[in-house]
Short mmCIF file of C-alpha atoms and ligand atoms in Angstrom, two decimals:
data_model
loop_
_atom_site.label_atom_id
_atom_site.label_comp_id
_atom_site.label_asym_id
_atom_site.label_seq_id
_atom_site.Cartn_x
_atom_site.Cartn_y
_atom_site.Cartn_z
CA MET A 132 57.14 108.95 104.93
CA GLU A 133 60.16 107.64 102.49
CA ARG A 134 63.68 108.87 103.71
CA ARG A 135 65.37 111.00 101.59
CA PRO A 136 68.32 110.22 100.28
CA VAL A 137 70.55 112.90 102.20
CA GLU A 138 69.47 111.25 105.60
CA ILE A 139 72.29 109.18 106.88
CA SER A 140 70.76 105.55 107.50
CA GLN A 141 69.67 104.57 111.26
CA GLN A 142 71.99 101.47 110.47
CA ALA A 143 75.07 103.56 109.69
CA LEU A 144 74.39 105.87 112.80
CA GLU A 145 74.23 102.72 114.80
CA ARG A 146 77.53 101.28 113.45
CA GLN A 147 79.13 104.54 114.86
CA GLN A 148 77.28 103.88 118.44
CA GLN A 149 78.91 100.42 118.44
CA ILE A 150 81.95 102.02 117.79
CA CYS A 151 81.74 104.56 120.74
CA ALA A 152 81.31 101.67 122.89
CA GLN A 153 84.06 99.81 121.92
CA ILE A 154 86.39 102.80 122.23
CA ARG A 155 84.70 103.57 125.88
CA THR A 156 85.53 99.37 126.83
CA ALA A 157 89.25 100.00 125.82
CA TRP A 158 89.56 103.19 127.95
CA GLU A 159 87.57 101.11 130.91
CA GLN A 160 90.38 98.45 130.35
CA THR A 161 93.32 101.25 130.98
CA GLY A 162 91.39 102.12 134.38
CA ARG A 163 91.91 105.68 133.40
CA VAL A 164 89.23 108.40 132.53
CA PRO A 165 90.30 110.18 129.43
CA ARG A 166 89.42 113.74 129.05
CA ALA A 167 88.78 115.52 126.22
CA PHE A 168 88.95 119.34 124.89
CA VAL A 169 86.57 121.02 122.26
CA ASP A 170 87.24 124.60 120.98
CA THR A 171 84.65 126.47 118.86
CA TYR A 172 85.01 129.02 116.33
CA GLY A 173 82.23 130.68 114.45
CA CYS A 174 78.63 130.93 114.52
CA GLN A 175 75.55 128.93 116.68
CA GLN A 176 76.07 126.48 113.75
CA ASN A 177 79.18 125.72 114.88
CA GLU A 178 78.09 125.79 118.60
CA ALA A 179 75.60 123.42 117.76
CA ASP A 180 77.94 120.75 115.91
CA SER A 181 80.42 120.94 118.63
CA GLU A 182 77.55 119.99 121.44
CA ARG A 183 77.34 116.84 119.19
CA ILE A 184 80.96 116.45 118.96
CA ARG A 185 80.91 116.60 122.93
CA GLY A 186 78.31 114.05 123.14
CA MET A 187 80.30 111.53 120.74
CA LEU A 188 83.14 111.77 122.86
CA ARG A 189 81.22 111.44 125.91
CA ALA A 190 79.77 108.29 124.46
CA CYS A 191 83.29 107.10 123.91
CA GLY A 192 84.00 107.50 127.68
CA TYR A 193 85.84 110.87 127.67
CA GLU A 194 85.07 113.51 130.29
CA ILE A 195 84.88 117.08 128.87
CA THR A 196 87.33 119.41 129.98
CA ASP A 197 87.82 123.21 129.59
CA THR A 198 91.71 122.85 128.87
CA GLU A 199 93.75 121.37 125.91
CA GLU A 200 96.52 120.91 128.57
CA GLY A 201 96.67 117.43 128.87
CA ALA A 202 93.73 116.54 127.55
CA ASP A 203 93.73 113.32 125.53
CA CYS A 204 91.60 114.32 122.68
CA ILE A 205 91.53 117.71 121.23
CA VAL A 206 88.89 118.81 118.73
CA ILE A 207 89.11 122.54 117.04
CA ASN A 208 86.14 123.35 115.40
CA THR A 209 86.81 126.02 112.90
CA CYS A 210 85.39 128.79 111.01
CA ALA A 211 86.00 130.38 107.40
CA ILE A 212 83.80 133.31 107.37
CA ARG A 213 86.83 136.04 107.40
CA GLU A 214 90.29 135.70 107.38
CA HIS A 215 90.80 136.63 110.71
CA ALA A 216 88.86 133.85 111.96
CA GLU A 217 91.33 131.45 109.97
CA THR A 218 94.50 133.09 111.26
CA ARG A 219 93.68 132.48 114.66
CA VAL A 220 92.83 128.84 113.96
CA TYR A 221 96.25 128.52 112.36
CA GLY A 222 98.07 130.10 115.15
CA ASN A 223 96.40 128.31 118.13
CA VAL A 224 96.78 125.10 116.22
CA GLY A 225 100.58 125.76 115.51
CA ALA A 226 100.53 126.06 119.48
CA LEU A 227 99.33 122.99 120.09
CA VAL A 228 102.63 121.36 119.21
CA HIS A 229 103.64 122.36 122.68
CA THR A 230 100.83 121.13 124.38
CA LYS A 231 101.40 117.91 122.40
CA ALA A 232 105.01 117.53 123.55
CA ARG A 233 103.96 117.61 126.96
CA HIS A 234 101.57 114.98 126.21
CA PRO A 235 102.74 112.96 123.20
CA GLU A 236 99.48 110.34 123.41
CA GLN A 237 97.26 113.46 122.58
CA LYS A 238 94.93 113.05 119.47
CA ILE A 239 94.09 116.31 117.51
CA PHE A 240 91.43 116.57 115.31
CA LEU A 241 90.49 119.70 113.21
CA CYS A 242 86.97 120.20 111.58
CA GLY A 243 84.39 122.73 111.09
CA CYS A 244 84.11 125.09 107.78
CA MET A 245 87.76 125.75 107.45
CA MET A 246 88.03 121.72 106.62
CA GLY A 247 85.64 122.22 103.75
CA GLN A 248 88.43 124.33 101.68
CA LYS A 249 90.71 122.00 99.96
CA GLN A 250 93.49 124.29 100.13
CA VAL A 251 93.32 124.48 103.98
CA VAL A 252 93.40 120.33 104.42
CA ALA A 253 96.30 120.68 101.99
CA ARG A 254 98.26 122.96 104.15
CA ILE A 255 97.25 121.01 107.54
CA ARG A 256 98.53 117.84 105.79
CA SER A 257 102.01 119.36 104.79
CA SER A 258 102.88 121.89 107.48
CA TYR A 259 100.66 120.84 110.80
CA ARG A 260 101.99 117.37 111.21
CA HIS A 261 100.87 117.10 114.66
CA VAL A 262 97.36 117.29 113.86
CA ASP A 263 96.15 113.66 113.72
CA GLY A 264 92.67 114.02 111.90
CA VAL A 265 90.42 116.47 110.00
CA PHE A 266 86.56 116.18 108.89
CA ASN A 267 84.60 118.42 107.18
CA PRO A 268 81.09 119.40 108.24
CA HIS A 269 79.61 116.58 106.09
CA GLU A 270 81.55 113.83 108.12
CA LEU A 271 80.92 114.90 111.40
CA TRP A 272 78.33 111.71 112.20
CA ARG A 273 81.61 109.58 111.41
CA PHE A 274 83.59 111.12 114.01
CA PRO A 275 83.48 107.99 116.31
CA GLU A 276 85.06 105.79 113.46
CA LEU A 277 88.00 108.24 112.48
CA LEU A 278 88.89 108.56 116.10
CA GLN A 279 88.73 105.02 116.04
CA THR A 280 91.33 104.66 113.57
CA VAL A 281 93.69 107.05 114.52
CA LEU A 282 93.60 105.44 118.20
CA HIS A 283 94.04 102.09 116.62
CA THR A 284 96.66 102.72 114.12
CA GLY A 285 98.43 105.75 115.17
CA ARG A 286 98.03 106.62 111.42
CA ARG A 287 96.65 110.21 110.36
CA VAL A 288 93.17 110.42 109.04
CA PHE A 289 91.93 113.05 106.16
CA ALA A 290 88.06 112.89 105.79
CA ALA A 291 87.33 115.95 103.77
CA ASP A 292 86.78 114.84 100.11
CA GLN A 293 82.71 114.31 100.57
CA THR A 294 80.96 117.42 99.12
CA GLU A 295 77.50 116.35 99.43
CA GLY A 296 75.47 117.58 102.70
CA ASN A 297 73.44 114.87 104.94
CA ILE A 298 71.40 115.04 107.73
CA ALA A 299 72.47 112.84 110.53
CA GLU A 300 69.63 112.27 113.12
CA GLY A 301 70.29 111.22 116.91
CA ILE A 302 73.74 112.16 117.48
CA PRO A 303 74.07 112.25 121.06
CA VAL A 304 74.41 115.84 122.65
CA VAL A 305 76.17 117.64 125.42
CA ARG A 306 74.67 120.71 125.79
CA ALA A 307 76.41 123.85 127.22
CA SER A 308 73.53 125.28 129.07
CA THR A 309 70.67 123.66 131.01
CA LEU A 310 68.42 126.52 130.26
CA ARG A 311 69.14 127.54 126.27
CA ALA A 312 69.43 125.13 123.58
CA TRP A 313 70.15 125.41 120.01
CA VAL A 314 67.97 123.59 117.53
CA SER A 315 69.28 123.23 114.05
CA ILE A 316 66.55 123.02 111.60
CA MET A 317 68.35 122.99 108.32
CA TYR A 318 71.62 123.02 107.20
CA GLY A 319 73.73 124.57 104.28
CA CYS A 320 72.72 127.65 102.07
CA ASN A 321 71.79 127.86 98.45
CA ASN A 322 72.26 131.75 98.57
CA PHE A 323 75.59 132.15 97.38
CA CYS A 324 76.10 135.78 98.40
CA SER A 325 78.71 136.79 96.30
CA TYR A 326 81.24 137.56 99.72
CA CYS A 327 80.27 134.50 101.25
CA ILE A 328 82.27 131.16 101.60
CA VAL A 329 79.56 129.29 103.62
CA PRO A 330 77.52 127.61 100.63
CA TYR A 331 80.88 126.01 99.64
CA VAL A 332 81.61 124.62 102.75
CA ARG A 333 78.34 123.68 104.16
CA GLY A 334 76.54 122.07 101.23
CA ARG A 335 73.21 122.73 99.77
CA GLU A 336 69.72 123.55 102.01
CA ARG A 337 68.63 120.59 103.52
CA SER A 338 65.63 120.89 106.02
CA ARG A 339 65.34 118.14 108.97
CA ARG A 340 61.65 116.53 109.14
CA PRO A 341 59.26 118.62 111.30
CA ASP A 342 58.39 115.45 113.30
CA GLU A 343 62.24 115.05 114.34
CA ILE A 344 62.36 118.85 115.03
CA LEU A 345 59.10 118.81 117.00
CA SER A 346 59.91 115.71 119.26
CA GLU A 347 63.69 117.48 120.15
CA VAL A 348 61.82 120.62 121.12
CA ARG A 349 59.26 118.76 123.29
CA SER A 350 61.98 116.51 124.85
CA LEU A 351 63.98 119.88 125.65
CA LEU A 352 60.86 121.60 127.06
CA SER A 353 60.23 118.65 129.10
CA SER A 354 63.57 118.66 130.93
CA GLY A 355 63.48 122.30 131.86
CA TYR A 356 64.75 124.36 128.70
CA ARG A 357 63.47 127.93 128.92
CA GLU A 358 64.76 129.39 125.30
CA LEU A 359 65.25 127.49 122.08
CA THR A 360 66.94 129.12 118.91
CA LEU A 361 65.96 127.75 115.99
CA LEU A 362 69.06 127.54 113.67
CA GLY A 363 69.70 127.86 109.86
CA GLN A 364 71.57 129.86 107.50
CA ASN A 365 68.44 131.01 106.16
CA VAL A 366 65.94 129.86 108.04
CA ASN A 367 62.51 131.51 106.22
CA SER A 368 63.39 128.73 103.39
CA TYR A 369 62.68 125.97 105.63
CA GLY A 370 60.95 123.01 104.17
CA LYS A 371 60.94 123.92 100.76
CA ASP A 372 63.03 120.65 100.11
CA LEU A 373 60.51 118.80 102.18
CA PRO A 374 57.50 116.78 100.42
CA ASP A 375 54.92 117.77 103.20
CA GLY A 376 55.32 121.60 102.58
CA MET A 377 55.59 122.79 106.22
CA ASP A 378 57.14 126.24 105.96
CA PHE A 379 59.06 128.12 108.33
CA ALA A 380 56.03 130.18 109.94
CA ALA A 381 54.23 126.85 110.36
CA LEU A 382 56.77 124.91 111.98
CA MET A 383 57.10 128.10 114.64
CA ALA A 384 53.40 128.40 115.37
CA SER A 385 53.57 124.68 116.16
CA ILE A 386 56.22 125.02 118.40
CA ALA A 387 55.16 128.37 120.02
CA SER A 388 51.63 126.62 121.01
CA MET A 389 53.43 123.89 122.96
CA PRO A 390 52.20 124.58 126.75
CA GLY A 391 54.49 126.16 129.29
CA GLU A 392 56.61 129.39 129.63
CA PHE A 393 59.57 129.36 127.08
CA TRP A 394 61.01 131.74 124.55
CA LEU A 395 61.41 130.65 121.09
CA ARG A 396 64.06 132.62 118.84
CA PHE A 397 65.23 131.94 115.29
CA MET A 398 68.09 132.89 113.28
CA THR A 399 69.17 133.80 110.64
CA SER A 400 66.68 135.26 108.46
CA HIS A 401 67.49 136.22 104.78
CA PRO A 402 65.50 139.54 103.87
CA LYS A 403 64.76 138.49 100.38
CA ASP A 404 62.53 135.34 101.95
CA ALA A 405 61.38 137.14 104.63
CA THR A 406 57.66 137.26 104.59
CA PHE A 407 54.91 139.54 106.24
CA ARG A 408 53.24 136.25 107.22
CA LEU A 409 56.46 135.48 109.45
CA PHE A 410 55.86 138.99 111.37
CA ASP A 411 52.35 138.08 111.76
CA THR A 412 53.32 134.86 113.47
CA ILE A 413 55.74 136.53 115.65
CA ALA A 414 53.08 138.98 116.67
CA GLN A 415 50.46 136.18 117.25
CA TYR A 416 52.41 134.09 119.67
CA PRO A 417 53.61 135.44 123.28
CA ALA A 418 56.29 132.56 123.34
CA ILE A 419 58.15 133.96 120.06
CA CYS A 420 60.40 136.66 121.13
CA ARG A 421 59.77 139.93 119.42
CA GLN A 422 63.36 140.25 118.26
CA PHE A 423 64.52 139.77 114.58
CA HIS A 424 68.15 139.61 113.31
CA LEU A 425 67.59 140.33 110.00
CA PRO A 426 71.12 141.21 108.13
CA PHE A 427 70.82 143.93 105.44
CA GLN A 428 74.87 143.87 104.62
CA SER A 429 74.64 147.12 102.81
CA GLY A 430 72.24 149.98 102.27
CA SER A 431 73.14 150.66 98.66
CA ASP A 432 71.21 148.79 95.84
CA ARG A 433 74.31 149.09 93.66
CA ILE A 434 76.17 146.97 96.36
CA LEU A 435 73.31 144.72 97.14
CA ARG A 436 73.34 143.59 93.42
CA ALA A 437 76.91 143.14 93.47
CA MET A 438 76.57 141.10 96.61
CA ASN A 439 73.61 138.99 94.83
CA ARG A 440 71.38 139.48 97.78
CA HIS A 441 68.21 139.74 95.65
CA TYR A 442 66.17 142.43 97.67
CA ASP A 443 66.87 146.16 97.62
CA ARG A 444 66.79 148.97 100.00
CA ALA A 445 62.94 149.73 99.42
CA SER A 446 61.84 146.17 99.75
CA TYR A 447 64.30 145.94 103.10
CA LEU A 448 62.54 148.80 104.78
CA SER A 449 59.13 147.57 103.75
CA LEU A 450 59.62 144.79 106.05
CA VAL A 451 60.80 146.54 108.70
CA ASP A 452 58.17 149.07 108.47
CA TYR A 453 55.55 146.41 108.34
CA GLY A 454 57.11 144.61 111.40
CA ARG A 455 57.19 147.76 113.29
CA SER A 456 53.60 148.83 112.47
CA LEU A 457 52.51 145.07 114.17
CA MET A 458 54.93 145.43 117.10
CA PRO A 459 56.37 148.71 118.03
CA ASP A 460 58.32 147.20 120.49
CA LEU A 461 59.94 144.93 117.89
CA VAL A 462 63.68 144.90 118.75
CA LEU A 463 65.46 144.72 115.38
CA THR A 464 69.35 143.60 114.65
CA SER A 465 71.51 143.05 111.97
CA ASP A 466 74.96 142.02 109.79
CA VAL A 467 76.36 144.86 107.79
CA ILE A 468 79.82 144.58 105.66
CA VAL A 469 81.92 147.56 105.29
CA GLY A 470 84.32 148.09 102.32
CA PHE A 471 82.78 145.31 99.78
CA PRO A 472 85.03 145.66 96.57
CA GLY A 473 84.06 148.79 94.81
CA GLU A 474 81.95 150.57 97.73
CA THR A 475 82.10 154.21 96.95
CA GLU A 476 81.87 156.99 99.81
CA GLU A 477 78.22 157.41 98.45
CA ASP A 478 77.35 153.69 98.92
CA PHE A 479 78.63 153.93 102.32
CA ALA A 480 76.43 156.59 103.26
CA ASP A 481 73.50 154.93 101.93
CA THR A 482 74.72 152.18 104.51
CA LEU A 483 74.70 154.97 107.31
CA SER A 484 71.46 156.55 106.47
CA LEU A 485 69.99 152.95 106.22
CA ILE A 486 71.17 152.52 110.17
CA GLU A 487 69.56 156.01 110.85
CA ARG A 488 66.48 155.06 109.60
CA VAL A 489 65.99 151.57 111.27
CA ARG A 490 67.67 152.36 114.38
CA TYR A 491 68.77 148.97 115.48
CA ASP A 492 69.58 147.84 119.09
CA ALA A 493 72.33 146.17 118.06
CA LEU A 494 74.98 145.56 115.11
CA PHE A 495 77.28 142.92 114.00
CA THR A 496 79.43 145.00 111.69
CA PHE A 497 82.50 143.35 109.31
CA ILE A 498 84.91 144.58 107.14
CA PHE A 499 84.90 142.78 103.81
CA SER A 500 87.20 139.95 103.92
CA PRO A 501 88.12 138.00 100.30
CA ARG A 502 87.21 134.18 100.55
CA ALA A 503 88.88 132.50 97.95
CA GLY A 504 86.74 130.97 95.52
CA THR A 505 83.98 133.48 95.99
CA PRO A 506 83.19 135.88 93.17
CA ALA A 507 83.79 138.90 95.46
CA ALA A 508 87.00 137.78 95.91
CA ALA A 509 88.13 138.42 92.51
CA MET A 510 86.40 141.56 91.87
CA ASP A 511 88.12 145.26 91.67
CA ASP A 512 88.80 146.49 94.99
CA PRO A 513 90.29 149.98 94.66
CA THR A 514 89.40 151.20 97.92
CA PRO A 515 92.54 151.34 100.44
CA LYS A 516 92.49 149.28 103.68
CA GLU A 517 92.75 152.41 105.64
CA GLU A 518 89.90 154.24 104.06
CA LYS A 519 87.73 150.65 104.92
CA ASN A 520 89.06 151.15 108.62
CA ARG A 521 87.89 154.45 108.75
CA ARG A 522 84.44 153.82 107.35
CA PHE A 523 84.14 151.02 109.91
CA ASP A 524 85.01 153.38 112.65
CA ARG A 525 82.21 155.75 111.58
CA LEU A 526 79.60 152.94 111.56
CA CYS A 527 80.60 151.99 114.73
CA GLU A 528 80.49 155.62 116.26
CA LEU A 529 76.85 155.84 114.92
CA GLN A 530 75.78 152.52 115.92
CA ASN A 531 77.07 152.71 119.43
CA SER A 532 75.37 156.18 119.78
CA ILE A 533 72.04 154.77 118.71
CA SER A 534 72.83 151.65 120.93
CA GLN A 535 73.07 154.06 124.02
CA GLN A 536 70.31 156.06 123.11
CA ILE A 537 68.02 153.03 122.82
CA HIS A 538 69.27 151.82 125.78
CA GLN A 539 68.67 155.01 127.41
CA GLY A 540 65.12 154.73 126.49
CA TYR A 541 64.75 151.46 128.62
CA VAL A 542 65.14 153.18 132.06
CA GLY A 543 62.20 153.34 133.86
CA LYS A 544 60.57 150.60 131.93
CA THR A 545 59.77 147.16 133.19
CA LEU A 546 60.46 144.17 131.20
CA ARG A 547 60.39 140.11 131.29
CA VAL A 548 63.91 138.62 131.54
CA LEU A 549 65.11 135.33 131.88
CA ALA A 550 67.92 135.25 134.36
CA ASP A 551 70.87 133.15 133.07
CA GLY A 552 74.00 133.01 135.44
CA THR A 553 76.12 134.92 137.43
CA ASP A 554 78.94 137.43 136.83
CA GLY A 555 80.97 138.86 139.97
CA ALA A 556 78.67 140.60 141.87
CA SER A 557 75.53 140.32 139.30
CA VAL A 558 73.10 138.24 138.11
CA THR A 559 72.87 138.36 134.15
CA ALA A 560 69.57 138.27 132.19
CA ARG A 561 68.44 138.86 128.89
CA THR A 562 65.41 140.63 127.72
CA GLU A 563 62.98 139.29 125.27
CA GLY A 564 64.96 141.63 122.94
CA GLY A 565 68.32 140.01 123.76
CA ARG A 566 69.79 142.69 125.72
CA LEU A 567 71.81 141.98 128.72
CA VAL A 568 70.66 143.13 132.05
CA ARG A 569 72.91 143.13 135.35
CA LEU A 570 70.79 142.72 138.30
CA PRO A 571 71.81 142.68 142.25
CA ALA A 572 73.19 139.19 142.87
CA ASP A 573 70.37 136.30 143.97
CA GLU A 574 71.36 132.89 142.62
CA SER A 575 67.84 132.06 143.46
CA LEU A 576 66.95 133.90 140.22
CA VAL A 577 69.21 131.89 138.14
CA GLY A 578 66.84 129.93 135.33
CA GLN A 579 63.58 132.14 136.23
CA PHE A 580 61.67 134.48 134.03
CA LEU A 581 60.80 137.63 136.06
CA ASP A 582 59.79 141.41 135.56
CA VAL A 583 62.57 143.71 135.95
CA THR A 584 62.41 147.44 136.31
CA ILE A 585 65.47 149.06 134.40
CA THR A 586 67.40 151.27 136.48
CA GLY A 587 70.19 152.63 134.11
CA SER A 588 71.81 151.72 131.29
CA THR A 589 75.36 151.63 129.20
CA THR A 590 76.03 151.26 125.36
CA TRP A 591 76.33 147.61 125.79
CA SER A 592 73.98 146.47 128.59
CA LEU A 593 71.30 147.51 131.03
CA VAL A 594 71.00 147.75 134.96
CA GLY A 595 67.76 146.53 136.76
CA GLN A 596 66.09 145.46 139.66
CA PRO A 597 63.39 142.76 140.41
CA ALA A 598 60.06 144.55 139.79
CA ALA A 599 57.84 144.76 143.24
CA ASN A 600 54.84 142.38 143.45
CA GLN A 601 55.61 139.59 140.95
CA GLU A 602 54.59 136.12 140.60
CA LYS A 603 58.02 134.38 140.16
N1 SAH B 918 73.43 133.24 106.99
C1 SAH B 918 73.52 134.48 107.59
C2 SAH B 918 74.91 134.78 107.85
C3 SAH B 918 75.90 134.06 108.06
S1 SAH B 918 77.71 134.84 108.08
C4 SAH B 918 72.84 135.45 106.74
O1 SAH B 918 72.85 135.31 105.63
O2 SAH B 918 72.50 136.49 107.28
C5 SAH B 918 77.63 135.94 109.09
C6 SAH B 918 78.03 137.25 108.71
O3 SAH B 918 79.24 137.36 108.61
C7 SAH B 918 77.12 137.91 107.41
O4 SAH B 918 75.72 138.14 107.65
C8 SAH B 918 78.33 138.86 106.90
O5 SAH B 918 77.54 139.91 107.39
C9 SAH B 918 79.10 138.54 107.48
N2 SAH B 918 80.03 138.07 106.36
C10 SAH B 918 80.01 136.70 105.68
N3 SAH B 918 81.13 136.51 104.71
C11 SAH B 918 81.93 137.68 104.98
C12 SAH B 918 83.01 138.21 104.29
N4 SAH B 918 83.80 137.63 103.23
N5 SAH B 918 83.46 139.41 104.78
C13 SAH B 918 82.87 140.00 105.62
N6 SAH B 918 81.76 139.50 106.39
C14 SAH B 918 81.41 138.33 106.00
FE1 SF4 B 919 76.22 133.29 103.37
FE2 SF4 B 919 74.72 134.64 102.12
FE3 SF4 B 919 74.34 131.94 102.59
FE4 SF4 B 919 74.28 134.15 104.49
S1 SF4 B 919 72.62 133.64 102.83
S2 SF4 B 919 74.89 131.80 104.78
S3 SF4 B 919 75.56 135.32 104.09
S4 SF4 B 919 75.80 132.73 101.37
FE1 F3S B 920 82.01 130.43 110.23
FE2 F3S B 920 81.07 128.16 109.19
FE3 F3S B 920 79.41 129.62 110.97
S1 F3S B 920 82.42 129.82 108.16
S2 F3S B 920 80.03 131.65 110.45
S3 F3S B 920 81.35 128.78 111.45
S4 F3S B 920 78.69 128.51 109.05
#
């Protein structure tokens, strides 16, 4: 198949690998192993990008550490989704002045979604002079070259003008877990929800080729990964830009039919593109977790229109009803925004009633945060902050009581879990639906699927015991 122009050429990527080798050799000659720290804000896309940044750093000879103190290279991978996320980044980057004063050779880079905004880059350039380099999400594949320039010249580099999205295959990765892996299947977003900054900073939707995805998945499964999460801002539109027409349901089906016991998850789904067929696929394949993260954002049709979401309450509920009719045990989670400009008490009541109707296992709840350059930031917003906070509290109270009731309903049931770690005196595990379960400590369980009988619950997690007579 002919390469699409959005793909960075193999030649260009090989050049980055050569640069990594040059940097590594230069460090080897100093007789010292350099250390690098990568800090990540934001969503799973950023987590996945940070794994690639660590991969490139390791290829450059760096050992990855978990502290900025004394690190030779610091990379802060930023998130722009809400003001709060940005404020935290500014605070933490400001504090690095002191870390760098103690270690003047330290090189500091900022990347990620904040660096996709011109005003942010300008502010870093003028007011954060201890930052050595900036690159936006489209320039991530060129990080080795940027690092080398900074190391050689001592000058600051700004790679933030590129606005065209791309796909770069074969960048090395250092994965955070040996059990769970992120697999990006597409990048960018075309939806322009009126509140959201992502399409501006991550570019247009572009799908990785199925053969690249399937070969990454095969290699993960053969190296023992037990849980894969397919990532994209809107996975349901996977493949729409590909010439050979494989869509998301077909991609899931080809992964889910691979041999071995593993779990397959995906996020995020936009309700306007989620299809009944996708639910059919989930129901058909045991490897696909019966969990669906389906952000509804608001229960009011008026607000959904203002958000430019292209679905309404009734069509959202028909998806939920169809999914539940096929799989009564389907676990649903969602995102919701409180206090969108112009949201009235009546609109908010519609959001509460939708939550009561659907009964999500868990909700990610956000107060609207105006993002410069998005349409919603310019909308009239007469509701006072205190009223938004009160609505937010009411919503959280409702959801907490639902989560608690749902969790109580698990007590006495036997569920399949994947044990993933330890926490003090317990082993932690996740159910197929993504709920956290604590088990009595037995480290030999970590990395295994097992059946667990649920013996207790709280708002946030479950307590269990390995079920008797099971095959491990
Ligand atoms: N692509 C995903 C979500 C990405 S952002 C999707 O469409 O579902 C994750 C969540 O952050 C969104 O679902 C939304 O609930 C929230 N969010 C995005 N922009 C926001 C803003 N300006 N203010 C408050 N919450 C926001
Ligand atoms: Fe943002 Fe909407 Fe795209 Fe999600 S679908 S990333 S909320 S614009
Ligand atoms: Fe944040 Fe960018 Fe993700 S804005 S939520 S890190 S896509």
